[in-house]
GROMACS .gro file of C-alpha atoms in nm:
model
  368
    1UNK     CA    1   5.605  -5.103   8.037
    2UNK     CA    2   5.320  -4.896   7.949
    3UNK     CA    3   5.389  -4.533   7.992
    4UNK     CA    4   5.014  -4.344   8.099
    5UNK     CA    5   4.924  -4.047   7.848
    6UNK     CA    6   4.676  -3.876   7.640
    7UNK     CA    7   4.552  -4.156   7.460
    8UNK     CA    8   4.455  -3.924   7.146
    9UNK     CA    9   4.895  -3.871   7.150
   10UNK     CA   10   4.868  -4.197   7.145
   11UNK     CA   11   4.667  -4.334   6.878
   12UNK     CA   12   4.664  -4.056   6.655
   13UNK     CA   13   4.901  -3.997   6.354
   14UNK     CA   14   5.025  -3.647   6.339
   15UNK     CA   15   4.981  -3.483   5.996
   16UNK     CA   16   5.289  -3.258   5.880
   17UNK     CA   17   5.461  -3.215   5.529
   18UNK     CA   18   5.760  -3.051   5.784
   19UNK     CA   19   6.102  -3.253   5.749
   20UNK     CA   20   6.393  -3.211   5.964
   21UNK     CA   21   6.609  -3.404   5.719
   22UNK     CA   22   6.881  -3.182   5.567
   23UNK     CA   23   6.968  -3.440   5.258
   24UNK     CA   24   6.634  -3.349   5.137
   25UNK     CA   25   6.734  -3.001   5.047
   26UNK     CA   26   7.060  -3.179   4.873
   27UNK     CA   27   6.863  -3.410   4.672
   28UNK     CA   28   6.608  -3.164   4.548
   29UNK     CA   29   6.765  -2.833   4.455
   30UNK     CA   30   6.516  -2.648   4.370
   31UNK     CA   31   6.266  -2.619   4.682
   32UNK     CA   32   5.916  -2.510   4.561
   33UNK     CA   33   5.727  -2.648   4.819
   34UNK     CA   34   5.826  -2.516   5.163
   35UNK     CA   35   5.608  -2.157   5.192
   36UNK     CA   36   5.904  -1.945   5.236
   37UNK     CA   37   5.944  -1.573   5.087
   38UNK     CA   38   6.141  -1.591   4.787
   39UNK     CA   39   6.348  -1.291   4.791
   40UNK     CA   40   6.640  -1.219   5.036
   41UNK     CA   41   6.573  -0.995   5.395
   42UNK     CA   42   6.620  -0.644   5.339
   43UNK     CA   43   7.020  -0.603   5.512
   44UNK     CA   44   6.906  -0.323   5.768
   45UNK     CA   45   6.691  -0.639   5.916
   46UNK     CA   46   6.949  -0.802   5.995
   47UNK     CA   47   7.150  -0.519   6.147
   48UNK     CA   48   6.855  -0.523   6.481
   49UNK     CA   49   7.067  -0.829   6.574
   50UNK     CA   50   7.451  -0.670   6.505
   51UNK     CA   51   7.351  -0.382   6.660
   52UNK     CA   52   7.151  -0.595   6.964
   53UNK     CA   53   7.218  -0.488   7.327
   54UNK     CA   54   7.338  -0.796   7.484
   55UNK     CA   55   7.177  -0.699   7.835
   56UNK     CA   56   6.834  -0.781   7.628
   57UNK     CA   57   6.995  -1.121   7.632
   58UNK     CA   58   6.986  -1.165   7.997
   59UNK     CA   59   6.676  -1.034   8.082
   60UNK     CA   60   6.340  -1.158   7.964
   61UNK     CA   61   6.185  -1.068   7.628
   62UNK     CA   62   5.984  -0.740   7.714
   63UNK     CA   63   5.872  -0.582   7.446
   64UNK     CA   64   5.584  -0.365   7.470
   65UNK     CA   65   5.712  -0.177   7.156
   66UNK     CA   66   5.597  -0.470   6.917
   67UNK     CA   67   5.256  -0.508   7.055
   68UNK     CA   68   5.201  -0.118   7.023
   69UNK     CA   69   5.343  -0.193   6.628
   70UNK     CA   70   5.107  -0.466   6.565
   71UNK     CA   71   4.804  -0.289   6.708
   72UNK     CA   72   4.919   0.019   6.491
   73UNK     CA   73   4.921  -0.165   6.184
   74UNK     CA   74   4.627  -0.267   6.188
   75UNK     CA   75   4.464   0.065   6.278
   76UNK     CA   76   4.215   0.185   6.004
   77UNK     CA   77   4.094  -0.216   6.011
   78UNK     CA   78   4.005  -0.258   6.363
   79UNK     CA   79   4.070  -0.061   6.740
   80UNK     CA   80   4.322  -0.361   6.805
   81UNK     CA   81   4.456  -0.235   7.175
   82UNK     CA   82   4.785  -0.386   7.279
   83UNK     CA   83   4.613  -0.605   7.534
   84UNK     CA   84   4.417  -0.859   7.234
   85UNK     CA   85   4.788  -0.861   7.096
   86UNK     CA   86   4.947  -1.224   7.213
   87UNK     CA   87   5.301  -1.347   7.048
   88UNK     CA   88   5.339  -1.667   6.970
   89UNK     CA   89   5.580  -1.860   6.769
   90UNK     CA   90   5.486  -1.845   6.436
   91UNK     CA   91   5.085  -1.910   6.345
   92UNK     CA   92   5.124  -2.310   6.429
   93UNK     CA   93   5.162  -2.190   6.775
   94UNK     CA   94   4.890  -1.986   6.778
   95UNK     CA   95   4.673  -2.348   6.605
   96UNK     CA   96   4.771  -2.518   6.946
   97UNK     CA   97   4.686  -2.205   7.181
   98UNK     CA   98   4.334  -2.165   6.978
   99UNK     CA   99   4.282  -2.579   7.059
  100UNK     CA  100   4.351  -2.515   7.422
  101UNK     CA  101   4.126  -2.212   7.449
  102UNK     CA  102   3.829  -2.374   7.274
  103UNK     CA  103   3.806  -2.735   7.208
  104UNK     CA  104   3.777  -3.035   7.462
  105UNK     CA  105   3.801  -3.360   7.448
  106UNK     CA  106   3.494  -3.519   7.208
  107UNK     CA  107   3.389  -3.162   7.046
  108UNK     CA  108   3.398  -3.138   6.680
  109UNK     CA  109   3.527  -2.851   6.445
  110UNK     CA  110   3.392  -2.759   6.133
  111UNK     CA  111   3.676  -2.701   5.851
  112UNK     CA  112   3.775  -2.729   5.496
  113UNK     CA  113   3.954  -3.023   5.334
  114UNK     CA  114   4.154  -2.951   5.247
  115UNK     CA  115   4.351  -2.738   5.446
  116UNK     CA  116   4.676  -2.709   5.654
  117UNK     CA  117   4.744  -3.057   5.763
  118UNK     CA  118   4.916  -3.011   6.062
  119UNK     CA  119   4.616  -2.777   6.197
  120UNK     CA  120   4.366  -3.078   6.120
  121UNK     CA  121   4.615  -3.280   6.311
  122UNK     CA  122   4.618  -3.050   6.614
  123UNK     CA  123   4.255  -3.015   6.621
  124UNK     CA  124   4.220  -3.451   6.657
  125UNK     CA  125   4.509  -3.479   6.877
  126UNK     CA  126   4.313  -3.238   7.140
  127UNK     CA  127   4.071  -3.530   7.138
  128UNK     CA  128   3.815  -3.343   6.907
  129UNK     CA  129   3.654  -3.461   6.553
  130UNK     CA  130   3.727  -3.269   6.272
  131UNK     CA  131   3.431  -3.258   6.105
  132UNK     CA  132   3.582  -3.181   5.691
  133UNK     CA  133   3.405  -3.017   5.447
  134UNK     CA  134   3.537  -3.107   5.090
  135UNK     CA  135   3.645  -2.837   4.874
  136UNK     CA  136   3.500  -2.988   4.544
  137UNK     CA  137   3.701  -3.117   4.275
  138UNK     CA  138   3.475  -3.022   4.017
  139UNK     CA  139   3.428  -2.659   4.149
  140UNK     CA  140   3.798  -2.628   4.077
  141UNK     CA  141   3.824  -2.635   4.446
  142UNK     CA  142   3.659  -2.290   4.478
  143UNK     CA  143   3.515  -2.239   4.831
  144UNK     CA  144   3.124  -2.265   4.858
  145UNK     CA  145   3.020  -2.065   5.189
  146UNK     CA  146   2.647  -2.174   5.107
  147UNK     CA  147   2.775  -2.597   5.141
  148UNK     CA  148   3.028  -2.440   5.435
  149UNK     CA  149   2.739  -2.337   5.658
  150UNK     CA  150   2.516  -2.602   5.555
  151UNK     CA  151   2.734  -2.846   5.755
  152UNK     CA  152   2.765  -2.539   6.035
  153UNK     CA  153   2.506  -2.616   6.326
  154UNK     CA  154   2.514  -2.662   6.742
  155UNK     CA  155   2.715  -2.970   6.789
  156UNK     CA  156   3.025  -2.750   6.661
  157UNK     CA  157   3.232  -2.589   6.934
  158UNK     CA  158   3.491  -2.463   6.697
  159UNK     CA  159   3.522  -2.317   6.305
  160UNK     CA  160   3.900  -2.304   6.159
  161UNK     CA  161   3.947  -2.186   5.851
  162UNK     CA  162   4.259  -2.043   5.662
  163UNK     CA  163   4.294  -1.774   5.454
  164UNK     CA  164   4.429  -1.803   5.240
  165UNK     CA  165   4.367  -2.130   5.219
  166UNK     CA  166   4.646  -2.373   5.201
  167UNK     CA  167   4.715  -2.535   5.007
  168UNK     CA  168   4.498  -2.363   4.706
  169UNK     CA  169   4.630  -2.042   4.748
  170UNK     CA  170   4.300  -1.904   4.742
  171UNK     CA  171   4.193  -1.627   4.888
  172UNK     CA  172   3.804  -1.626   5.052
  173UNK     CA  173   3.626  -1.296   5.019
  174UNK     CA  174   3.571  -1.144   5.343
  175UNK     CA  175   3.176  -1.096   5.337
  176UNK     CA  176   3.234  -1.448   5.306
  177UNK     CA  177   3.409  -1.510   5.647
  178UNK     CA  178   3.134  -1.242   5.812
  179UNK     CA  179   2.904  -1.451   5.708
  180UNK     CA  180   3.067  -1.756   5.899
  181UNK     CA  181   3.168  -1.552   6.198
  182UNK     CA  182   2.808  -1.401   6.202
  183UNK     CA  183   2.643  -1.799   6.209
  184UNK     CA  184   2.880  -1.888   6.426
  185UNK     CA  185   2.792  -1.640   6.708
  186UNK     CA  186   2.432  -1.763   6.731
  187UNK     CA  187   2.557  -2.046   6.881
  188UNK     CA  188   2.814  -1.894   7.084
  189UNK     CA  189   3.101  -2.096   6.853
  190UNK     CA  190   3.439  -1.919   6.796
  191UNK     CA  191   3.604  -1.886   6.504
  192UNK     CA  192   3.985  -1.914   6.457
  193UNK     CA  193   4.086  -1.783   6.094
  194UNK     CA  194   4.473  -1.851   5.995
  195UNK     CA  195   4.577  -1.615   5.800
  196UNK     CA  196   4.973  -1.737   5.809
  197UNK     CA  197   4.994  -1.648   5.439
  198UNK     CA  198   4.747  -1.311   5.497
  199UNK     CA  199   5.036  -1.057   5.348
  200UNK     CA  200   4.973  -1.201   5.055
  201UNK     CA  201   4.624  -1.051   5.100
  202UNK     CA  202   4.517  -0.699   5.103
  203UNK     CA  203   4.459  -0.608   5.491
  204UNK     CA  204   4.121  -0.479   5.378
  205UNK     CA  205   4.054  -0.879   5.343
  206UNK     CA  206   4.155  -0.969   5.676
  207UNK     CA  207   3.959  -1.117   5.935
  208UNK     CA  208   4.068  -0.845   6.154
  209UNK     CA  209   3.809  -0.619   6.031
  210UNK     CA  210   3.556  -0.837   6.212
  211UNK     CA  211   3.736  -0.776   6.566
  212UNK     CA  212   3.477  -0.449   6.641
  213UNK     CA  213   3.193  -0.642   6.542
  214UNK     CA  214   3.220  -0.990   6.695
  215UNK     CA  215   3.338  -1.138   7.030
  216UNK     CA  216   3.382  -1.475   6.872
  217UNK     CA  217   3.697  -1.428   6.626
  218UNK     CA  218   4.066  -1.478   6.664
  219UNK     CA  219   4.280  -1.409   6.393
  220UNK     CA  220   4.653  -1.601   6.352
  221UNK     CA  221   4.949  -1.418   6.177
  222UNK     CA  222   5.313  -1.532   6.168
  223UNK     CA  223   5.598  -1.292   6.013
  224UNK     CA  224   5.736  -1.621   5.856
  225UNK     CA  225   5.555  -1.581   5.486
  226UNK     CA  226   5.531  -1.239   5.334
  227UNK     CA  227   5.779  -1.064   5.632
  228UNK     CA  228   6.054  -1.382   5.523
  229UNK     CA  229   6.098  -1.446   5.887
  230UNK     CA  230   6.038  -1.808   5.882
  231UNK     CA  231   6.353  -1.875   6.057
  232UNK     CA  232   6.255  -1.663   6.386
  233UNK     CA  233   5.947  -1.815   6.468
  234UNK     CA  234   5.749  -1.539   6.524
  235UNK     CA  235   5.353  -1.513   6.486
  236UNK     CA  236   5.057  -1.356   6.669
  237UNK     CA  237   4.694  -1.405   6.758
  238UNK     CA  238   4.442  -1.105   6.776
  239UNK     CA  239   4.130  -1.101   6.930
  240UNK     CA  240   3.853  -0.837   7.016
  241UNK     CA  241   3.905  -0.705   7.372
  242UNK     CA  242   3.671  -0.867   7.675
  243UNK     CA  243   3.575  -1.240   7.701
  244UNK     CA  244   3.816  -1.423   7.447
  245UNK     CA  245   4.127  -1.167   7.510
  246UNK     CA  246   4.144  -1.224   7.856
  247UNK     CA  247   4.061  -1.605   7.821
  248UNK     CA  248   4.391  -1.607   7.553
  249UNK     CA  249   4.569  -1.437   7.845
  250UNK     CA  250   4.535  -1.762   8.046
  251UNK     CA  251   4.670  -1.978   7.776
  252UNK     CA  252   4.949  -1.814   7.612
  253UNK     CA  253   5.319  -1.724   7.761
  254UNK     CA  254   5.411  -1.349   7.787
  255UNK     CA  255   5.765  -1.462   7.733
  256UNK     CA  256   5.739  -1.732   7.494
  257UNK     CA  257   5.939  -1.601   7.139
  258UNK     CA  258   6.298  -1.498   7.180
  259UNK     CA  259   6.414  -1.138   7.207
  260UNK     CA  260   6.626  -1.196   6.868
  261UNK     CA  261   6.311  -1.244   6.667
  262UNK     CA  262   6.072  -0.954   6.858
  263UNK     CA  263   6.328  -0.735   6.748
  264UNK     CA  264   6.346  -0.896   6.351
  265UNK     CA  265   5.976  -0.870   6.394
  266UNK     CA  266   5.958  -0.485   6.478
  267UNK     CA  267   6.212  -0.411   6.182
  268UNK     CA  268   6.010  -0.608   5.945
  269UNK     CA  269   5.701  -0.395   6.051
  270UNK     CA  270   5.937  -0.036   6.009
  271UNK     CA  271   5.969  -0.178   5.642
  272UNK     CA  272   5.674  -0.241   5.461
  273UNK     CA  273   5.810  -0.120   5.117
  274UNK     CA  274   5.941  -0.478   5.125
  275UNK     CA  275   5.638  -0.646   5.172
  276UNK     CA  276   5.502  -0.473   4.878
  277UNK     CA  277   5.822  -0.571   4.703
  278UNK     CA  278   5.780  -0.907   4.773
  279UNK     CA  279   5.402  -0.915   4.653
  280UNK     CA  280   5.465  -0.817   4.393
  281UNK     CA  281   5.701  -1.044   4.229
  282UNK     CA  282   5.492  -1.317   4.384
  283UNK     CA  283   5.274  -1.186   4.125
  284UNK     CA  284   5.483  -1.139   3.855
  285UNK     CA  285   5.624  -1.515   3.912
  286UNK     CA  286   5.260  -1.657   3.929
  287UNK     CA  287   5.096  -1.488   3.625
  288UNK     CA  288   5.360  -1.629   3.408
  289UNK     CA  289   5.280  -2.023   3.541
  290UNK     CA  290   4.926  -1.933   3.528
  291UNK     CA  291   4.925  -1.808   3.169
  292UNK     CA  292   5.139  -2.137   3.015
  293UNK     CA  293   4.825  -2.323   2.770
  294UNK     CA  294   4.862  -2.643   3.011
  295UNK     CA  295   4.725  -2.973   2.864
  296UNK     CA  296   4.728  -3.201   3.154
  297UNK     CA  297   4.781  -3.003   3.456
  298UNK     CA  298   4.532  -2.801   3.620
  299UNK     CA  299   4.564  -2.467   3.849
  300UNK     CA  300   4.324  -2.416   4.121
  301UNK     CA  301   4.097  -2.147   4.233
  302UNK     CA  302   4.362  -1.945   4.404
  303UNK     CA  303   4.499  -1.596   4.482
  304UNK     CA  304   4.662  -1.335   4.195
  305UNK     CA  305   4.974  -1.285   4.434
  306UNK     CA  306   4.958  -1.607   4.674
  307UNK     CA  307   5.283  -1.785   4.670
  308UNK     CA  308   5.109  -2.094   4.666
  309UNK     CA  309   4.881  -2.330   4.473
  310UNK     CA  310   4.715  -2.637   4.408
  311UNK     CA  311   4.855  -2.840   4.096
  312UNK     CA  312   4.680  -3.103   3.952
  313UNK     CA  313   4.749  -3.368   3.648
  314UNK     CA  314   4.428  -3.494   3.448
  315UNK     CA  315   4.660  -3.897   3.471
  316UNK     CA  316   4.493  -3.996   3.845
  317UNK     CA  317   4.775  -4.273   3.836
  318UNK     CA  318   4.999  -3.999   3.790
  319UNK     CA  319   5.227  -3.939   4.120
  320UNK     CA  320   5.318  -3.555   4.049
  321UNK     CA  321   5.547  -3.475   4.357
  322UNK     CA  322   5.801  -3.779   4.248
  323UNK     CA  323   5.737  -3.665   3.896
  324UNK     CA  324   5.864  -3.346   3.972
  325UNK     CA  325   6.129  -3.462   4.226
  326UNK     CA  326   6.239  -3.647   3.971
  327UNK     CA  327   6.373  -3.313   3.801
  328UNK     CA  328   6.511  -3.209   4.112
  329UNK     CA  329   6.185  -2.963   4.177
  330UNK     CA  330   6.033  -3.054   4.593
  331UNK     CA  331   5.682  -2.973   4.615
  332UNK     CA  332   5.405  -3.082   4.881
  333UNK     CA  333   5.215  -3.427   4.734
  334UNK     CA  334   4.879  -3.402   4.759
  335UNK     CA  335   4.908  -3.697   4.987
  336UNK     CA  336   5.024  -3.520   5.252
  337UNK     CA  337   4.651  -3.372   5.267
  338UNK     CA  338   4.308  -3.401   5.299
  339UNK     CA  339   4.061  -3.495   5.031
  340UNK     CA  340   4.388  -3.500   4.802
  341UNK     CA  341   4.550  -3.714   4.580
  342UNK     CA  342   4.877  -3.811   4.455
  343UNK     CA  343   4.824  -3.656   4.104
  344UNK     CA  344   4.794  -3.321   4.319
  345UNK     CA  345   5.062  -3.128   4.487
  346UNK     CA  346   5.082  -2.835   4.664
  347UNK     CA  347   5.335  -2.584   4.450
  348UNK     CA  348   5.484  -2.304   4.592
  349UNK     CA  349   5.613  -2.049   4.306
  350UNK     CA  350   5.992  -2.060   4.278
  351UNK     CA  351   6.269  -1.792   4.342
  352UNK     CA  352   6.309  -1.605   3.942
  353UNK     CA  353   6.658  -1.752   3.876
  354UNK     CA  354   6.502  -2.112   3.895
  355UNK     CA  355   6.209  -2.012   3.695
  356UNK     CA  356   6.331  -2.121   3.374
  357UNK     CA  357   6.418  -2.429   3.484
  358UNK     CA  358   6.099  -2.507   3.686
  359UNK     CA  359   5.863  -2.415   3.377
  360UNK     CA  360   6.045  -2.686   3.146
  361UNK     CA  361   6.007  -2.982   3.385
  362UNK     CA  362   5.642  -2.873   3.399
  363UNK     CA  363   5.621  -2.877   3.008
  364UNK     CA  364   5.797  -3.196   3.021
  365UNK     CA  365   5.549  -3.353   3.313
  366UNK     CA  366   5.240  -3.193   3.145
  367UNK     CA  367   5.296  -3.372   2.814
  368UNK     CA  368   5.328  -3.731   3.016
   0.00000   0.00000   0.00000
């Protein structure tokens, strides 16, 4: 029998380096490819849940308190009012909610390649084109806002981008995104930035800076990267107040997230020595792969303290996620992606006892 449904469901093939498959973790010990914080939550995080009310379990998730502490944080960067704050579960939530608010079926969306895989994916399986513009190879895969919004024009009803970018790393200036944001309001397209890995940015770099000044721009944020929250599946999307906040009122769920992780979330945003913390070594960890005199392998354009980047080896033959699963390492193959090839993977820095370990099996695939 032939079941009716969206026939974009049907046809398309979903995009997603995401496993479900436990062995894999047993197989390859040393993860440095999910985009997980690499140190351990602060203890008085998890006391929020010892110390939970269980009546909060039987009633619905209300939590004004966490809207009011999102809005505050970002006081100084925009008047964010509690009403443009929407929780969603983690930012690839908020990627489906920004599909349903702007595109239809047979729009297009301007984007990088490449970029998150399983946002391109969302974007085509809401029955749009994702219209991909190539991050060159030979520019070290450096975004180019000139070549971005040369491809930018009126048959567009959508611009994603991420930043930072994944899965670079790299971080795109924010006169950069105004610049987008400011094209993109002349013909009345909106502009979703992802910032899922934005704690690894200074807040001065955010998108939500722009809120005051355009009525096109919604900005994604999950507490899964920098906050270590992964687990919880918490996010939100911000938007400037009017037209788009009361349209994102339609399509999200005021009691979609759990009240477990609203509460994780608010004591995550009562510590932000941690973040620092965690910043910080991100650094430390990076500048030390960064600085090895590679031969073969190249690092992208990409952020000082991103956890992530692009890694590339000179061999084109060379397949450099087996090479390094080989030595018990998981990272992201560039197949997974976009404009990307096998000699490419996306490498997320490890946790400092692995280091050691991690930087010899690069020597070791470097000098293949």
């Amino acid at each position: 029998m032939h079941v009716k449904m969206n026939d974009y469901v049907a046809i398309e093939n979903k995009q997603t380096y995401i496993t479900e498959n436990p062995l894999a973790e047993v197989q390859l010990p040393i993860d440095c490819g999910e985009g997980i914080n690499i140190l351990q939550i602060p203890t008085r995080w998890m006391e929020t849940i010892t110390d939970l009310d269980l009546e909060r379990v039987r009633t619905y998730p209300h939590t004004p308190e966490l809207k009011e502490k999102i809005a505050a944080y970002w006081q100084g960067c925009a008047d964010v009012s509690r009403d443009c704050v929407f929780i969603t579960e983690g930012s690839m939530d908020g990627i489906r909610i920004a599909c349903r608010l702007f595109v239809e079926r047979g729009n297009r969306v301007l984007g990088n390649i490449p970029t998150f895989n399983a946002a391109e994916s969302e974007i085509k399986l809401s029955g749009a084109v994702y219209d991909g513009v190539q991050l060159a190879p030979e520019n070290n895969y450096a975004f180019d806002c000139d070549v971005f919004l040369q491809r930018l024009d009126s048959r567009h009803k959508m611009v994603f981008v991420d930043n930072p970018n994944n899965p670079t790393g790299q971080v795109i200036p924010l006169a950069e995104i105004r610049r987008i944001a400011s094209a993109a309001a002349r013909l009345g397209i909106g502009v979703v930035v992802d910032e899922a890995y934005g704690d690894y940015m200074a807040k001065e770099n955010s998108a939500i800076n722009l809120l005051d000044d355009f009525d096109n721009v919604v900005v994604l944020r999950t507490f899964s990267k920098g906050f270590g929250l992964a687990g919880m599946r918490i996010g939100y999307c911000l938007a400037s107040g009017g037209e788009l906040a009361r349209a994102l009122s339609k399509v999200t769920d005021a009691y979609s997230v759990c009240v477990f992780s609203r509460l994780m979330a608010l004591a995550a945003l009562g510590d932000l020595d941690f973040l620092q913390q965690v910043n910080e070594k991100a650094k430390e960890l990076k500048d030390r792969l960064r600085a090895e005199p590679w031969r073969n392998l190249t690092v992208s354009a990409t952020g000082e303290q991103v956890p992530i980047m692009l890694l590339s080896h000179r061999d084109s033959e060379m397949d450099l996620a087996a090479a390094l699963a080989e030595r018990g390492i998981k990272a992201i193959s560039g197949l997974e992606f976009s404009g990307l090839s096998k000699n490419c993977v996306r490498f997320r820095i490890p946790q400092e006892k692995d280091l050691s370990e991690v930087m010899g099996a690069l020597r070791e695939v470097d000098g293949e």
